[in-house]
Amino acid sequence: QVQLVESGGGLVQAGDSLRLSCVASARAFSTYYMVGWFRQAPGKQRELVATITSGGITNYADSVKARFTISGDNAKNTVYLQANSLKPEDTAVYYCAAGLLSNPFRPGYWGQGTQVTVSS
């Protein structure tokens, strides 16, 4: 089992920054696992935002490249999503997820989500 707990969401203005945190069970940082951030806006499908492997390899959706950065702190069992230059279209519930290494990423464990709202 892998447990994931997100935090850091909130209401911000366009152009602001937020840092989301995901505290995960140690298993999520093992060699064969990866962690990712997904988001789901109202009326839209859940989409993958970014992923990171235990070796630090990252991948991003085109819509957030150059604005968002995913990083991990194995000592704290925490994965971060630094979101800069936020846009109203970034408004969504952001979910942290973990699972075995795969492409495409199909996580088996999910957090409860944290709301990010960006006002124009």
PDB file of C-alpha atoms in Angstrom:
ATOM      1  CA  GLN A   1       0.000   0.000   0.000  1.00  0.00           C
ATOM      2  CA  VAL A   2       1.050   3.570  -0.722  1.00  0.00           C
ATOM      3  CA  GLN A   3      -0.522   6.509   1.057  1.00  0.00           C
ATOM      4  CA  LEU A   4      -0.402   9.994  -0.409  1.00  0.00           C
ATOM      5  CA  VAL A   5      -1.392  13.271   1.222  1.00  0.00           C
ATOM      6  CA  GLU A   6      -1.408  16.523  -0.755  1.00  0.00           C
ATOM      7  CA  SER A   7      -1.299  20.069   0.542  1.00  0.00           C
ATOM      8  CA  GLY A   8      -0.538  23.561  -0.667  1.00  0.00           C
ATOM      9  CA  GLY A   9      -3.521  24.416  -2.832  1.00  0.00           C
ATOM     10  CA  GLY A  10      -5.365  27.698  -2.581  1.00  0.00           C
ATOM     11  CA  LEU A  11      -6.776  30.750  -4.306  1.00  0.00           C
ATOM     12  CA  VAL A  12      -4.266  32.896  -6.164  1.00  0.00           C
ATOM     13  CA  GLN A  13      -4.244  35.510  -8.899  1.00  0.00           C
ATOM     14  CA  ALA A  14      -3.000  34.976 -12.431  1.00  0.00           C
ATOM     15  CA  GLY A  15       0.775  35.230 -12.536  1.00  0.00           C
ATOM     16  CA  ASP A  16       1.221  34.050  -8.949  1.00  0.00           C
ATOM     17  CA  SER A  17       2.997  30.910  -7.781  1.00  0.00           C
ATOM     18  CA  LEU A  18       2.089  27.972  -5.572  1.00  0.00           C
ATOM     19  CA  ARG A  19       4.004  24.980  -4.282  1.00  0.00           C
ATOM     20  CA  LEU A  20       2.054  21.792  -3.853  1.00  0.00           C
ATOM     21  CA  SER A  21       3.407  19.069  -1.596  1.00  0.00           C
ATOM     22  CA  CYS A  22       2.715  15.347  -1.565  1.00  0.00           C
ATOM     23  CA  VAL A  23       3.862  13.288   1.395  1.00  0.00           C
ATOM     24  CA  ALA A  24       4.021   9.664   0.342  1.00  0.00           C
ATOM     25  CA  SER A  25       4.775   6.304   1.850  1.00  0.00           C
ATOM     26  CA  ALA A  26       8.393   5.278   1.475  1.00  0.00           C
ATOM     27  CA  ARG A  27       7.434   2.622  -1.078  1.00  0.00           C
ATOM     28  CA  ALA A  28       6.613   5.388  -3.571  1.00  0.00           C
ATOM     29  CA  PHE A  29      10.305   6.285  -3.658  1.00  0.00           C
ATOM     30  CA  SER A  30      11.543   2.790  -4.411  1.00  0.00           C
ATOM     31  CA  THR A  31      13.373   2.001  -7.638  1.00  0.00           C
ATOM     32  CA  TYR A  32      10.388   0.558  -9.504  1.00  0.00           C
ATOM     33  CA  TYR A  33       7.914   3.314  -8.609  1.00  0.00           C
ATOM     34  CA  MET A  34       7.183   6.749  -9.918  1.00  0.00           C
ATOM     35  CA  VAL A  35       5.098   9.645  -8.629  1.00  0.00           C
ATOM     36  CA  GLY A  36       3.056  12.086 -10.628  1.00  0.00           C
ATOM     37  CA  TRP A  37       0.708  15.023 -10.369  1.00  0.00           C
ATOM     38  CA  PHE A  38      -2.608  14.960 -12.190  1.00  0.00           C
ATOM     39  CA  ARG A  39      -5.297  17.612 -12.341  1.00  0.00           C
ATOM     40  CA  GLN A  40      -8.981  17.674 -13.112  1.00  0.00           C
ATOM     41  CA  ALA A  41     -10.902  20.806 -13.963  1.00  0.00           C
ATOM     42  CA  PRO A  42     -14.703  20.960 -13.730  1.00  0.00           C
ATOM     43  CA  GLY A  43     -16.297  19.181 -16.674  1.00  0.00           C
ATOM     44  CA  LYS A  44     -12.963  17.951 -17.998  1.00  0.00           C
ATOM     45  CA  GLN A  45     -11.074  14.689 -17.915  1.00  0.00           C
ATOM     46  CA  ARG A  46      -8.249  14.160 -15.485  1.00  0.00           C
ATOM     47  CA  GLU A  47      -4.924  14.978 -17.127  1.00  0.00           C
ATOM     48  CA  LEU A  48      -1.332  14.166 -16.288  1.00  0.00           C
ATOM     49  CA  VAL A  49       0.697  17.241 -15.336  1.00  0.00           C
ATOM     50  CA  ALA A  50       4.139  15.908 -14.423  1.00  0.00           C
ATOM     51  CA  THR A  51       5.951  12.783 -13.275  1.00  0.00           C
ATOM     52  CA  ILE A  52       9.186  11.970 -11.510  1.00  0.00           C
ATOM     53  CA  THR A  53      11.026   8.694 -11.000  1.00  0.00           C
ATOM     54  CA  SER A  54      13.091   7.721  -7.979  1.00  0.00           C
ATOM     55  CA  GLY A  55      16.145   8.501 -10.093  1.00  0.00           C
ATOM     56  CA  GLY A  56      14.936  12.045 -10.678  1.00  0.00           C
ATOM     57  CA  ILE A  57      13.822  11.723 -14.295  1.00  0.00           C
ATOM     58  CA  THR A  58      10.986  14.151 -14.934  1.00  0.00           C
ATOM     59  CA  ASN A  59       8.350  14.592 -17.598  1.00  0.00           C
ATOM     60  CA  TYR A  60       5.782  17.344 -18.162  1.00  0.00           C
ATOM     61  CA  ALA A  61       2.618  18.030 -20.060  1.00  0.00           C
ATOM     62  CA  ASP A  62       3.170  20.574 -22.827  1.00  0.00           C
ATOM     63  CA  SER A  63       0.689  22.931 -21.172  1.00  0.00           C
ATOM     64  CA  VAL A  64       2.889  23.365 -18.075  1.00  0.00           C
ATOM     65  CA  LYS A  65       6.419  23.027 -19.447  1.00  0.00           C
ATOM     66  CA  ALA A  66       8.664  25.937 -18.424  1.00  0.00           C
ATOM     67  CA  ARG A  67       6.125  26.981 -15.758  1.00  0.00           C
ATOM     68  CA  PHE A  68       5.860  23.957 -13.451  1.00  0.00           C
ATOM     69  CA  THR A  69       8.654  21.988 -11.823  1.00  0.00           C
ATOM     70  CA  ILE A  70       8.305  18.601 -10.136  1.00  0.00           C
ATOM     71  CA  SER A  71      10.900  17.586  -7.601  1.00  0.00           C
ATOM     72  CA  GLY A  72      11.377  15.033  -4.859  1.00  0.00           C
ATOM     73  CA  ASP A  73      12.967  14.917  -1.427  1.00  0.00           C
ATOM     74  CA  ASN A  74      13.538  11.263  -0.597  1.00  0.00           C
ATOM     75  CA  ALA A  75      14.617  12.087   2.948  1.00  0.00           C
ATOM     76  CA  LYS A  76      11.223  13.686   3.604  1.00  0.00           C
ATOM     77  CA  ASN A  77       9.222  11.235   1.443  1.00  0.00           C
ATOM     78  CA  THR A  78       7.804  14.293  -0.304  1.00  0.00           C
ATOM     79  CA  VAL A  79       7.221  15.251  -3.918  1.00  0.00           C
ATOM     80  CA  TYR A  80       6.674  18.891  -4.796  1.00  0.00           C
ATOM     81  CA  LEU A  81       5.043  20.656  -7.696  1.00  0.00           C
ATOM     82  CA  GLN A  82       6.228  24.237  -8.041  1.00  0.00           C
ATOM     83  CA  ALA A  83       3.699  26.060 -10.177  1.00  0.00           C
ATOM     84  CA  ASN A  84       4.758  29.471 -11.484  1.00  0.00           C
ATOM     85  CA  SER A  85       3.073  31.997 -13.772  1.00  0.00           C
ATOM     86  CA  LEU A  86      -0.287  30.466 -12.980  1.00  0.00           C
ATOM     87  CA  LYS A  87      -3.130  30.972 -15.425  1.00  0.00           C
ATOM     88  CA  PRO A  88      -6.897  30.736 -14.903  1.00  0.00           C
ATOM     89  CA  GLU A  89      -6.856  27.578 -17.020  1.00  0.00           C
ATOM     90  CA  ASP A  90      -4.651  25.949 -14.374  1.00  0.00           C
ATOM     91  CA  THR A  91      -7.650  25.954 -12.045  1.00  0.00           C
ATOM     92  CA  ALA A  92      -8.345  22.350 -11.055  1.00  0.00           C
ATOM     93  CA  VAL A  93      -8.152  19.803  -8.299  1.00  0.00           C
ATOM     94  CA  TYR A  94      -4.591  18.547  -8.253  1.00  0.00           C
ATOM     95  CA  TYR A  95      -3.962  14.926  -7.320  1.00  0.00           C
ATOM     96  CA  CYS A  96      -0.755  13.204  -6.353  1.00  0.00           C
ATOM     97  CA  ALA A  97      -0.481   9.619  -7.580  1.00  0.00           C
ATOM     98  CA  ALA A  98       2.019   6.781  -7.366  1.00  0.00           C
ATOM     99  CA  GLY A  99       2.531   3.503  -9.130  1.00  0.00           C
ATOM    100  CA  LEU A 100       4.935   1.193 -10.864  1.00  0.00           C
ATOM    101  CA  LEU A 101       7.135   2.634 -13.568  1.00  0.00           C
ATOM    102  CA  SER A 102       5.114   2.673 -16.769  1.00  0.00           C
ATOM    103  CA  ASN A 103       4.611   4.657 -19.949  1.00  0.00           C
ATOM    104  CA  PRO A 104       1.920   5.817 -20.073  1.00  0.00           C
ATOM    105  CA  PHE A 105       1.763   6.269 -16.327  1.00  0.00           C
ATOM    106  CA  ARG A 106      -1.087   4.308 -14.778  1.00  0.00           C
ATOM    107  CA  PRO A 107      -0.894   4.878 -11.016  1.00  0.00           C
ATOM    108  CA  GLY A 108      -2.495   2.524  -8.579  1.00  0.00           C
ATOM    109  CA  TYR A 109      -2.542   4.914  -5.640  1.00  0.00           C
ATOM    110  CA  TRP A 110      -4.091   8.351  -5.341  1.00  0.00           C
ATOM    111  CA  GLY A 111      -4.231  11.168  -2.845  1.00  0.00           C
ATOM    112  CA  GLN A 112      -7.395  13.013  -1.919  1.00  0.00           C
ATOM    113  CA  GLY A 113      -6.589  16.078  -4.025  1.00  0.00           C
ATOM    114  CA  THR A 114      -6.005  19.748  -3.325  1.00  0.00           C
ATOM    115  CA  GLN A 115      -7.902  22.599  -4.984  1.00  0.00           C
ATOM    116  CA  VAL A 116      -6.025  25.242  -6.953  1.00  0.00           C
ATOM    117  CA  THR A 117      -8.034  28.238  -8.099  1.00  0.00           C
ATOM    118  CA  VAL A 118      -6.474  30.950 -10.253  1.00  0.00           C
ATOM    119  CA  SER A 119      -8.435  34.153 -10.675  1.00  0.00           C
ATOM    120  CA  SER A 120      -7.945  36.476 -13.633  1.00  0.00           C
TER     121      SER A 120
END
